[in-house]
Structures are given as structure tokens and as C-alpha cells.
PDB file of C-alpha atoms in Angstrom:
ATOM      1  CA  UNK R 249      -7.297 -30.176 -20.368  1.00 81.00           C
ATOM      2  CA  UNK R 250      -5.857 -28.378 -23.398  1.00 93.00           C
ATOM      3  CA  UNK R 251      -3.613 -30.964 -25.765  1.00 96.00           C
ATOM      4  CA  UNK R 252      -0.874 -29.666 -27.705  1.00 97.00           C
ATOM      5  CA  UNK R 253       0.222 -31.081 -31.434  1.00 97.00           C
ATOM      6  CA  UNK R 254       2.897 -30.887 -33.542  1.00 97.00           C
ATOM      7  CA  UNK R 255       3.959 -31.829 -36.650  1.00 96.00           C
ATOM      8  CA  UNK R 256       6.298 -34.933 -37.560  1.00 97.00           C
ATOM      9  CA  UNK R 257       8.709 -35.052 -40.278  1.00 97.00           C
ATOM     10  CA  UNK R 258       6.315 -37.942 -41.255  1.00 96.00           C
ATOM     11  CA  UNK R 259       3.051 -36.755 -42.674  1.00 95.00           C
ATOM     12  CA  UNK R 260       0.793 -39.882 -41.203  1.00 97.00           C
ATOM     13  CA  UNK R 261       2.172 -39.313 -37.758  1.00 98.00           C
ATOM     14  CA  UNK R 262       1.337 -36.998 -35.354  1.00 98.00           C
ATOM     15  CA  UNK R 263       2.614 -36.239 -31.464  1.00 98.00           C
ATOM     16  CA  UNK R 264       0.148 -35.180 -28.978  1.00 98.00           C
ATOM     17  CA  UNK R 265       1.094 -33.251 -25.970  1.00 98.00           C
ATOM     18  CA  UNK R 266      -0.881 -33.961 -23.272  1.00 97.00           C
ATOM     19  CA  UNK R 267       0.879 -31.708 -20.343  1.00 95.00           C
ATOM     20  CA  UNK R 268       0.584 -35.275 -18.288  1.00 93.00           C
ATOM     21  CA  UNK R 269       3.034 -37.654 -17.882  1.00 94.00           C
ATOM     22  CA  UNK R 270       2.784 -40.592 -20.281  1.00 97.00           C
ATOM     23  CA  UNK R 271       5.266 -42.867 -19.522  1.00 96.00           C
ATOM     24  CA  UNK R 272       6.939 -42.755 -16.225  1.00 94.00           C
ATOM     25  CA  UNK R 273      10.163 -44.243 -17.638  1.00 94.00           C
ATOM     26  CA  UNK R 274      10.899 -45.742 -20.949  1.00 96.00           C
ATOM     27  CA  UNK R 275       8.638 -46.082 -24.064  1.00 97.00           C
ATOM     28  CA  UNK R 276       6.100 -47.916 -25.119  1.00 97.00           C
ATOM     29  CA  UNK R 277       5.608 -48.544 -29.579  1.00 97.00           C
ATOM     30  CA  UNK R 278       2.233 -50.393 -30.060  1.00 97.00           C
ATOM     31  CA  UNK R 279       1.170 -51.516 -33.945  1.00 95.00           C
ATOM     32  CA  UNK R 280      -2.374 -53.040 -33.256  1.00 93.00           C
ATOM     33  CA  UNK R 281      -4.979 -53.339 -30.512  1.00 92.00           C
ATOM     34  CA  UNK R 282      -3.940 -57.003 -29.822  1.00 93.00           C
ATOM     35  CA  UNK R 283      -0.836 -56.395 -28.110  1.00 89.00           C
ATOM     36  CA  UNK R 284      -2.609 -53.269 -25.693  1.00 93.00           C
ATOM     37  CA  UNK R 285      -4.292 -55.867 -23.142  1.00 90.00           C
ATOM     38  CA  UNK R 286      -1.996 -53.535 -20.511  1.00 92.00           C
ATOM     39  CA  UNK R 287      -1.907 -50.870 -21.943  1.00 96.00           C
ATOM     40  CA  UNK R 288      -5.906 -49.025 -21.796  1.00 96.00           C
ATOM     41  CA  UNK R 289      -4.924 -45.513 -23.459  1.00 97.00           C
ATOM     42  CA  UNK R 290      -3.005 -47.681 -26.372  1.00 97.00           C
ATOM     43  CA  UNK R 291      -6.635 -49.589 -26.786  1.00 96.00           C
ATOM     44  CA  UNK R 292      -9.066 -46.726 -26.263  1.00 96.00           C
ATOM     45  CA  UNK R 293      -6.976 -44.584 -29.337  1.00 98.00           C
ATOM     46  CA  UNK R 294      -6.868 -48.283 -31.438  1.00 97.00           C
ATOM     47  CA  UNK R 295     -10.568 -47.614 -31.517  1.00 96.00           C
ATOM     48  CA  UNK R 296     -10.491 -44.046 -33.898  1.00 97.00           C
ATOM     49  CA  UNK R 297     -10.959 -45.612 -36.832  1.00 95.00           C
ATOM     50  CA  UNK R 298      -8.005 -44.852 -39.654  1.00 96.00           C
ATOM     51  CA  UNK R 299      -4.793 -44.998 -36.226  1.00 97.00           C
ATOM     52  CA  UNK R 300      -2.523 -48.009 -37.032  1.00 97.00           C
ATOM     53  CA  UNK R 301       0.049 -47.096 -34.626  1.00 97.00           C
ATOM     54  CA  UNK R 302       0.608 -45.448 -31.180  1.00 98.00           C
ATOM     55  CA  UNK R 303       3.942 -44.564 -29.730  1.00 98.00           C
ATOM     56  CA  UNK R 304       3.885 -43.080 -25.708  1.00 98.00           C
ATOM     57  CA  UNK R 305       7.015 -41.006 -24.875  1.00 98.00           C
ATOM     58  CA  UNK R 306       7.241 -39.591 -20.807  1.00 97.00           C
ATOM     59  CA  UNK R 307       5.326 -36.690 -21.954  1.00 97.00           C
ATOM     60  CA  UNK R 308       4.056 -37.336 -25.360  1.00 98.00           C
ATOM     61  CA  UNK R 309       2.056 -39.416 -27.443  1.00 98.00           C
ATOM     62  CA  UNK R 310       2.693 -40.035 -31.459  1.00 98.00           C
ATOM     63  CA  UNK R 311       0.036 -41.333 -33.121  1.00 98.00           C
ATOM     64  CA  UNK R 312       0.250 -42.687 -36.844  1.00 98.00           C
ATOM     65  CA  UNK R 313      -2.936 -42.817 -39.152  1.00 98.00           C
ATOM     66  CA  UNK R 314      -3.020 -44.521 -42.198  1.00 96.00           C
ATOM     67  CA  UNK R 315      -2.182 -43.133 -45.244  1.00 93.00           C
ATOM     68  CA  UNK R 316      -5.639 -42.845 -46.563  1.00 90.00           C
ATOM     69  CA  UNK R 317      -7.184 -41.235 -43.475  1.00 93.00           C
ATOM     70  CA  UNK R 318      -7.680 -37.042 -43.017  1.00 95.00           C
ATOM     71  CA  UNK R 319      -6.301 -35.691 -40.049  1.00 96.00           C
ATOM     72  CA  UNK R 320      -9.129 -33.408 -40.041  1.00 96.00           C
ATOM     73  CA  UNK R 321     -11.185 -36.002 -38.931  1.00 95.00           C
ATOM     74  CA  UNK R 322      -9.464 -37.811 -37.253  1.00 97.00           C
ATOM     75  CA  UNK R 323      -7.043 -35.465 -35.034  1.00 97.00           C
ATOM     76  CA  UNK R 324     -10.415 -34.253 -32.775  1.00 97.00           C
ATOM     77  CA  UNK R 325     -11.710 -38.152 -32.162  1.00 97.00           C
ATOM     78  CA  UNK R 326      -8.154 -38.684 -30.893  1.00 98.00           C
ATOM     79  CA  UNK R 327      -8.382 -35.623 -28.557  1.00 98.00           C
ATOM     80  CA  UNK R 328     -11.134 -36.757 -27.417  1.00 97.00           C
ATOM     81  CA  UNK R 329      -9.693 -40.055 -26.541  1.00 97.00           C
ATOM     82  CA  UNK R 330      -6.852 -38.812 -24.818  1.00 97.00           C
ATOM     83  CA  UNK R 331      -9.058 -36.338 -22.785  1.00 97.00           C
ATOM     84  CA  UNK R 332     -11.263 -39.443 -21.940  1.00 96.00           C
ATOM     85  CA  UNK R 333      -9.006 -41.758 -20.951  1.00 96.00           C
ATOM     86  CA  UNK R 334      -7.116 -39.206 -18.333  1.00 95.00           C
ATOM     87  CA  UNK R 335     -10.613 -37.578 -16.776  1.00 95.00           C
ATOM     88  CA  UNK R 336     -11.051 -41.643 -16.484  1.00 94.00           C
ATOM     89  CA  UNK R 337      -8.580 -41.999 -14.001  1.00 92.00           C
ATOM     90  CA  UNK R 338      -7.435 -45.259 -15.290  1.00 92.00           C
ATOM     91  CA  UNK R 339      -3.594 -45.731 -15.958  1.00 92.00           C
ATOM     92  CA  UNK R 340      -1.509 -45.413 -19.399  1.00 93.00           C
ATOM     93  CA  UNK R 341       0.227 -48.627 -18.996  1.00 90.00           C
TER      94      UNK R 341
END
């Protein structure tokens, strides 16, 4: 699976392009891990330490970090994640 980035005008967000579909309609804006009970690709990328928000698009997904994190660090623990979750076979939402 080879994920795609680009940059936002916003330095602490990032959008991941997965080449998957995401959302099959609509959007989904998530700013902790309490409100992703439905939502397991939401709660597996809560748990990168330093991402305070996730944002799923029908083909994308933007993730924020916080403003003290590196995206060095943390931009190939959320590829993983993503990668993860969709070789899981378990849904986005």
C-alpha cells in the first residue's frame, strides 16, 4: 500500500492519501479518542502519541498533531497506522 501526503496551509495538519476510500459519503471531524467508539481507524491513529485531531474525507485523511510534536516522528507511526488498520480488514466508520 503506498500512502500519499501533502501539505496543508496549516503547518500541524497533514492529509494522507490512502488510494482507498475513506468515507463512503460525507465526513467525519473527530477531536479526541472518546468520541471514536464507531469509528476504529479514528481510535487506532488517537493512539500516535502527539495527533489531537483526525478529519476523514471520501478519499483522504487529515491528521492534526500538536504544535509541539515533529512530523518526522510522527508522520511514519501514522503510516503505519493507516496501513494497519486497512490490511486489518476492519471498517473506517
Amino acid at each position: 500500500m503506498f500512502i500519499q501526503t501533502e501539505q496543508t496551509p496549516n503547518p500541524q495538519t497533514l492529509k494522507f492519501l490512502p488510494g482507498k476510500v475513506v468515507m463512503d459519503e460525507g465526513t467525519a471531524f473527530f477531536q479526541n479518542i472518546d468520541k471514536t467508539s464507531n469509528a476504529p481507524l479514528a481510535k487506532r491513529l488517537f493512539g500516535v502519541d502527539g495527533v489531537i485531531g483526525v478529519f476523514f474525507g471520501s478519499d483522504f485523511i487529515t491528521i492534526t498533531q500538536e504544535k509541539n510534536s515533529d512530523w518526522q516522528i510522527l508522520k511514519p507511526m501514522i503510516l503505519g497506522a493507516i496501513m494497519d488498520h486497512y490490511n486489518s480488514g476492519e471498517k473506517v466508520m
